[in-house]
Amino acid sequence: MRHTIYSFSFFSIFLIFSFACFSQTTRQKILFNSDWKFFKGDVKNGEAIKYNDASWRNVSLPHDWSIEGPFSQQWASATAYLPAGIGWYRKTFTLPQSMQNQHIFIYFDGVYKKSKVWINGHLLGERPNGFIAFEYELTPYLNKKGRNSIAVEVDHSEFADSRWYTGSGINRNVYLIAVNPIHISQWGVAFSTPEIADNKAIAIVEVSVQNQSVKDSRPEVKTFITDKQGHIIATGSETISVIKNNIAKAHITLNVPRPKLWSTEHPELYTLSVQVLSNEKLIDSWSDEVGFRSFHFDADKGFFLNGKNMKLKGVCLHDDAGALGTAVPAVVWERRLVKLKEAGCNAIRMSHNPHADYFYKLADRLGFLVMDEAFDEWETGKNKWIEGWNVGTPGKDGYHEYFKEWAARDLQDMILRNRNSPSVIMWSIGNEIDYPNDPYSDPILNTGKNPQIYGKGYLENHPPASRLSVLSKQLADAARQIDTTRAITAALAGVVMSNTTTYPGNLDVVGYNYQEYRYKEDHSKYPNRVIYGSENGKNLEAWKAVADNDFISAQFLWTGIDYMGEAGKWPNRSNGAGLLDLAGNPKADFYFRKSIWTDEPMININVAPIPANANNRNFSRYRRLKPSWNWDANQRVRIVCYTNCDEAELFLNGKSLGKKPLMENKMIVWDTSFIPGELVAKAYRNGEEQSADTLFTAQNAVGFQTKIYKPLFKEPETMAQVEVQLVDAANHPASDDREVTVKVIGDAELAGLESADNNSHKDYKSNHRKTKDGKLLIFIKNIKGKEGKIKLILTSPGLEPKTVQL
């Protein structure tokens, strides 16, 4: 039986929610992150119930043991010269009374990597992929009246198994889930919006109901969509038959009048709620945020969201956060994403793996379009650099060891977990799998232009490019079995080689990495192919290839934020290609991007000494540029101005150095000799001042200026971020670097100090660190969730101490 309802009274809504509130216990989902024990190293019988773990460390999850260091050349540059190895986690718990009569599951959002999980000595299973969420049922082995022991072995002994920093351990959230015998299965709700018009939308809700009871059942499945004010805007239901020990699906169609559409500018969200009732009693309930939007790609016109043509201004992101490694709370990523939004960014590529569950919620709420990506390698290993990027002999360990057995399941589980996020528009089955000679090769590499290539020309002893055809079809088919509402894509590095195969044709849209020069040629040669930039440099020409061609819809910059690993020779241990540094501070490239990606008037000035080989074309992204007016007396410097206005005027100590128009390369420069004082740039449109930026010559630092991003909440395991800036006596930012010590008073702990120095080997868990360019970021974790005062005391030799109240 199926029916759709979209006309009802306030009284009926009241009855629905009253019924839900006073029914028997239904689904319970609790964070399971506290009171774990951890041991770094291998142990014998660590899964045994009676194993004595009294000497193990107490830790809270998420936890990344690699970030604890120490940094050492014995490890790999690819993964930030940090240790890996084997680690064990144990947790003893008593089942809450409210869960006694339910089926109990434990859900891991990700464990890096090769995890095995036991409950009371019983092996539940193992998962080699460190980026994929998984769930095990505990019910058959639980002591429901007494103590239970969970043990997790994490095997990251292949320390150079990635081209970037992955971290080690249970580095994402863990949940304990309790449900009744008849319940919605894991990731069992699928929401889609196949039709959206001006005055209404059609939503399809598919619900998988699992019957673990001893008899067949005919439950009723009800769905509700509510707006921000809590008003139900659509509801529907269906009664289904579920045979015992089986799963059945309900398919419910909802007519939704005049929904507010989700977009990057206005990320409107609704709540989808699902109830399962048996004999009119509520036995399970579930809810999540969803959005109404339509999108499509066109081979000639690019990308359309809700019928509007737009460009995707994207960045690629890895999932570490400097001092925190890969155990990153949501609020830390929120601060970073808000800053990227300020630069005009509206899209994110999850490079090169699924990210933590909360990340997709942030993208939904902040208005980012997402390319979710599954793999960086398939059946054959890529190069992982040990001594420095492209230096020495690479390692070959990696996911390819598990690809044949696990790839389809890993890909499908990624899609199942994230398929209800309105932000997700593409599923990527691979990144640079076709990197020339790393590992696949083809005789065509002896001809033409191949900007990315390992070795010289065709290498006969490498696997043939023809394998790309077979494997890409297998993965694309597996993805479409789960979701046909989004585009299947991949990021191609060796397009000239892949064009000899059916790999591009197996995709819905084809990403090109650093191959803007091929856009027009391939668009002409393959007129039905949707082409976009899946990974791109930050130069203006790469953006113009998007802006000036209707058929190119996107670019994804490498990269949005500096990240650990993929490093050069020691002592370098982090990659500095980001718009933001490891502490989330904007770099010169951030403002260059803002000037070409946004319309609201802005201006920014950065300065650097003039090198002998400087030229106007490339100096706009010269890496020594910084927002400082502290240089040697009479030193020749170049002042680089980024603005989206028509012209700008520069003033040094009140004297104009001239008004200049915006150049073709989207910058304005002045060369001058340094004179201390005040430097002011003013931007104009149509002759009227629109924006200004100022730099001061700072004296030696005398104290601290602090800014808190979201003070601690009462809930445990939350985190405050304190931005520290050294200042001089006039309160101007000072760039001299000093050792700063942080003391925490109250029920909180210092989680890390980040200076954004990509060459620093300082212990990330130390309570003192040297600033970089006068800046430091402090992470403070609320460990108990108690209400009370938490204070920080900042000290540095020669500076006035600073007390910060959280």
JSON list of N, CA and C in Angstrom, two decimals, residues 739-768:
[
{"chain": "A", "resi": 739, "resn": "GLU", "atom": "N", "xyz": [59.63, 32.23, 20.85]},
{"chain": "A", "resi": 739, "resn": "GLU", "atom": "CA", "xyz": [59.09, 31.04, 21.50]},
{"chain": "A", "resi": 739, "resn": "GLU", "atom": "C", "xyz": [57.97, 31.45, 22.44]},
{"chain": "A", "resi": 740, "resn": "VAL", "atom": "N", "xyz": [56.80, 30.83, 22.26]},
{"chain": "A", "resi": 740, "resn": "VAL", "atom": "CA", "xyz": [55.64, 31.12, 23.08]},
{"chain": "A", "resi": 740, "resn": "VAL", "atom": "C", "xyz": [55.26, 29.87, 23.87]},
{"chain": "A", "resi": 741, "resn": "THR", "atom": "N", "xyz": [55.03, 30.05, 25.18]},
{"chain": "A", "resi": 741, "resn": "THR", "atom": "CA", "xyz": [54.61, 28.95, 26.05]},
{"chain": "A", "resi": 741, "resn": "THR", "atom": "C", "xyz": [53.15, 29.15, 26.42]},
{"chain": "A", "resi": 742, "resn": "VAL", "atom": "N", "xyz": [52.39, 28.05, 26.37]},
{"chain": "A", "resi": 742, "resn": "VAL", "atom": "CA", "xyz": [50.95, 28.11, 26.66]},
{"chain": "A", "resi": 742, "resn": "VAL", "atom": "C", "xyz": [50.65, 27.24, 27.86]},
{"chain": "A", "resi": 743, "resn": "LYS", "atom": "N", "xyz": [50.03, 27.84, 28.88]},
{"chain": "A", "resi": 743, "resn": "LYS", "atom": "CA", "xyz": [49.59, 27.12, 30.07]},
{"chain": "A", "resi": 743, "resn": "LYS", "atom": "C", "xyz": [48.08, 27.12, 30.12]},
{"chain": "A", "resi": 744, "resn": "VAL", "atom": "N", "xyz": [47.48, 25.95, 30.34]},
{"chain": "A", "resi": 744, "resn": "VAL", "atom": "CA", "xyz": [46.03, 25.81, 30.38]},
{"chain": "A", "resi": 744, "resn": "VAL", "atom": "C", "xyz": [45.58, 25.60, 31.82]},
{"chain": "A", "resi": 745, "resn": "ILE", "atom": "N", "xyz": [44.60, 26.37, 32.25]},
{"chain": "A", "resi": 745, "resn": "ILE", "atom": "CA", "xyz": [44.04, 26.24, 33.60]},
{"chain": "A", "resi": 745, "resn": "ILE", "atom": "C", "xyz": [42.55, 25.93, 33.47]},
{"chain": "A", "resi": 746, "resn": "GLY", "atom": "N", "xyz": [42.10, 24.83, 34.09]},
{"chain": "A", "resi": 746, "resn": "GLY", "atom": "CA", "xyz": [40.71, 24.42, 34.01]},
{"chain": "A", "resi": 746, "resn": "GLY", "atom": "C", "xyz": [40.57, 23.06, 33.37]},
{"chain": "A", "resi": 747, "resn": "ASP", "atom": "N", "xyz": [39.32, 22.63, 33.16]},
{"chain": "A", "resi": 747, "resn": "ASP", "atom": "CA", "xyz": [39.04, 21.30, 32.60]},
{"chain": "A", "resi": 747, "resn": "ASP", "atom": "C", "xyz": [39.18, 21.31, 31.08]},
{"chain": "A", "resi": 748, "resn": "ALA", "atom": "N", "xyz": [40.38, 21.52, 30.62]},
{"chain": "A", "resi": 748, "resn": "ALA", "atom": "CA", "xyz": [40.69, 21.52, 29.19]},
{"chain": "A", "resi": 748, "resn": "ALA", "atom": "C", "xyz": [42.14, 21.11, 29.03]},
{"chain": "A", "resi": 749, "resn": "GLU", "atom": "N", "xyz": [42.50, 20.78, 27.81]},
{"chain": "A", "resi": 749, "resn": "GLU", "atom": "CA", "xyz": [43.88, 20.40, 27.56]},
{"chain": "A", "resi": 749, "resn": "GLU", "atom": "C", "xyz": [44.36, 21.02, 26.27]},
{"chain": "A", "resi": 750, "resn": "LEU", "atom": "N", "xyz": [45.65, 21.22, 26.20]},
{"chain": "A", "resi": 750, "resn": "LEU", "atom": "CA", "xyz": [46.27, 21.73, 24.99]},
{"chain": "A", "resi": 750, "resn": "LEU", "atom": "C", "xyz": [46.37, 20.60, 23.98]},
{"chain": "A", "resi": 751, "resn": "ALA", "atom": "N", "xyz": [45.67, 20.75, 22.84]},
{"chain": "A", "resi": 751, "resn": "ALA", "atom": "CA", "xyz": [45.65, 19.70, 21.82]},
{"chain": "A", "resi": 751, "resn": "ALA", "atom": "C", "xyz": [46.76, 19.87, 20.80]},
{"chain": "A", "resi": 752, "resn": "GLY", "atom": "N", "xyz": [47.35, 21.07, 20.71]},
{"chain": "A", "resi": 752, "resn": "GLY", "atom": "CA", "xyz": [48.42, 21.28, 19.75]},
{"chain": "A", "resi": 752, "resn": "GLY", "atom": "C", "xyz": [48.68, 22.74, 19.50]},
{"chain": "A", "resi": 753, "resn": "LEU", "atom": "N", "xyz": [49.88, 23.03, 19.00]},
{"chain": "A", "resi": 753, "resn": "LEU", "atom": "CA", "xyz": [50.27, 24.38, 18.60]},
{"chain": "A", "resi": 753, "resn": "LEU", "atom": "C", "xyz": [50.73, 24.32, 17.15]},
{"chain": "A", "resi": 754, "resn": "GLU", "atom": "N", "xyz": [50.18, 25.18, 16.31]},
{"chain": "A", "resi": 754, "resn": "GLU", "atom": "CA", "xyz": [50.53, 25.18, 14.89]},
{"chain": "A", "resi": 754, "resn": "GLU", "atom": "C", "xyz": [51.08, 26.55, 14.49]},
{"chain": "A", "resi": 755, "resn": "SER", "atom": "N", "xyz": [52.32, 26.56, 14.00]},
{"chain": "A", "resi": 755, "resn": "SER", "atom": "CA", "xyz": [52.94, 27.80, 13.55]},
{"chain": "A", "resi": 755, "resn": "SER", "atom": "C", "xyz": [52.88, 27.96, 12.04]},
{"chain": "A", "resi": 756, "resn": "ALA", "atom": "N", "xyz": [52.56, 26.89, 11.31]},
{"chain": "A", "resi": 756, "resn": "ALA", "atom": "CA", "xyz": [52.53, 26.85, 9.85]},
{"chain": "A", "resi": 756, "resn": "ALA", "atom": "C", "xyz": [53.92, 26.82, 9.24]},
{"chain": "A", "resi": 757, "resn": "ASP", "atom": "N", "xyz": [54.92, 26.47, 10.04]},
{"chain": "A", "resi": 757, "resn": "ASP", "atom": "CA", "xyz": [56.28, 26.30, 9.53]},
{"chain": "A", "resi": 757, "resn": "ASP", "atom": "C", "xyz": [56.40, 24.89, 8.96]},
{"chain": "A", "resi": 758, "resn": "ASN", "atom": "N", "xyz": [56.50, 24.77, 7.65]},
{"chain": "A", "resi": 758, "resn": "ASN", "atom": "CA", "xyz": [56.52, 23.46, 6.99]},
{"chain": "A", "resi": 758, "resn": "ASN", "atom": "C", "xyz": [57.84, 22.72, 7.16]},
{"chain": "A", "resi": 759, "resn": "ASN", "atom": "N", "xyz": [58.82, 23.35, 7.80]},
{"chain": "A", "resi": 759, "resn": "ASN", "atom": "CA", "xyz": [60.10, 22.69, 8.04]},
{"chain": "A", "resi": 759, "resn": "ASN", "atom": "C", "xyz": [60.37, 22.43, 9.52]},
{"chain": "A", "resi": 760, "resn": "SER", "atom": "N", "xyz": [59.43, 22.79, 10.38]},
{"chain": "A", "resi": 760, "resn": "SER", "atom": "CA", "xyz": [59.63, 22.61, 11.81]},
{"chain": "A", "resi": 760, "resn": "SER", "atom": "C", "xyz": [59.46, 21.16, 12.21]},
{"chain": "A", "resi": 761, "resn": "HIS", "atom": "N", "xyz": [60.36, 20.68, 13.09]},
{"chain": "A", "resi": 761, "resn": "HIS", "atom": "CA", "xyz": [60.26, 19.32, 13.62]},
{"chain": "A", "resi": 761, "resn": "HIS", "atom": "C", "xyz": [59.94, 19.34, 15.11]},
{"chain": "A", "resi": 762, "resn": "LYS", "atom": "N", "xyz": [59.45, 20.45, 15.59]},
{"chain": "A", "resi": 762, "resn": "LYS", "atom": "CA", "xyz": [59.07, 20.57, 16.99]},
{"chain": "A", "resi": 762, "resn": "LYS", "atom": "C", "xyz": [57.93, 19.60, 17.31]},
{"chain": "A", "resi": 763, "resn": "ASP", "atom": "N", "xyz": [57.98, 19.02, 18.50]},
{"chain": "A", "resi": 763, "resn": "ASP", "atom": "CA", "xyz": [56.94, 18.11, 18.96]},
{"chain": "A", "resi": 763, "resn": "ASP", "atom": "C", "xyz": [55.60, 18.85, 18.96]},
{"chain": "A", "resi": 764, "resn": "TYR", "atom": "N", "xyz": [54.64, 18.32, 18.22]},
{"chain": "A", "resi": 764, "resn": "TYR", "atom": "CA", "xyz": [53.33, 18.97, 18.10]},
{"chain": "A", "resi": 764, "resn": "TYR", "atom": "C", "xyz": [52.55, 18.94, 19.41]},
{"chain": "A", "resi": 765, "resn": "LYS", "atom": "N", "xyz": [52.93, 18.10, 20.35]},
{"chain": "A", "resi": 765, "resn": "LYS", "atom": "CA", "xyz": [52.22, 18.03, 21.62]},
{"chain": "A", "resi": 765, "resn": "LYS", "atom": "C", "xyz": [52.92, 18.84, 22.71]},
{"chain": "A", "resi": 766, "resn": "SER", "atom": "N", "xyz": [53.97, 19.55, 22.35]},
{"chain": "A", "resi": 766, "resn": "SER", "atom": "CA", "xyz": [54.68, 20.40, 23.30]},
{"chain": "A", "resi": 766, "resn": "SER", "atom": "C", "xyz": [53.82, 21.61, 23.67]},
{"chain": "A", "resi": 767, "resn": "ASN", "atom": "N", "xyz": [54.08, 22.20, 24.84]},
{"chain": "A", "resi": 767, "resn": "ASN", "atom": "CA", "xyz": [53.33, 23.39, 25.25]},
{"chain": "A", "resi": 767, "resn": "ASN", "atom": "C", "xyz": [54.03, 24.68, 24.86]},
{"chain": "A", "resi": 768, "resn": "HIS", "atom": "N", "xyz": [55.06, 24.59, 24.03]},
{"chain": "A", "resi": 768, "resn": "HIS", "atom": "CA", "xyz": [55.72, 25.81, 23.56]},
{"chain": "A", "resi": 768, "resn": "HIS", "atom": "C", "xyz": [56.16, 25.61, 22.11]}
]
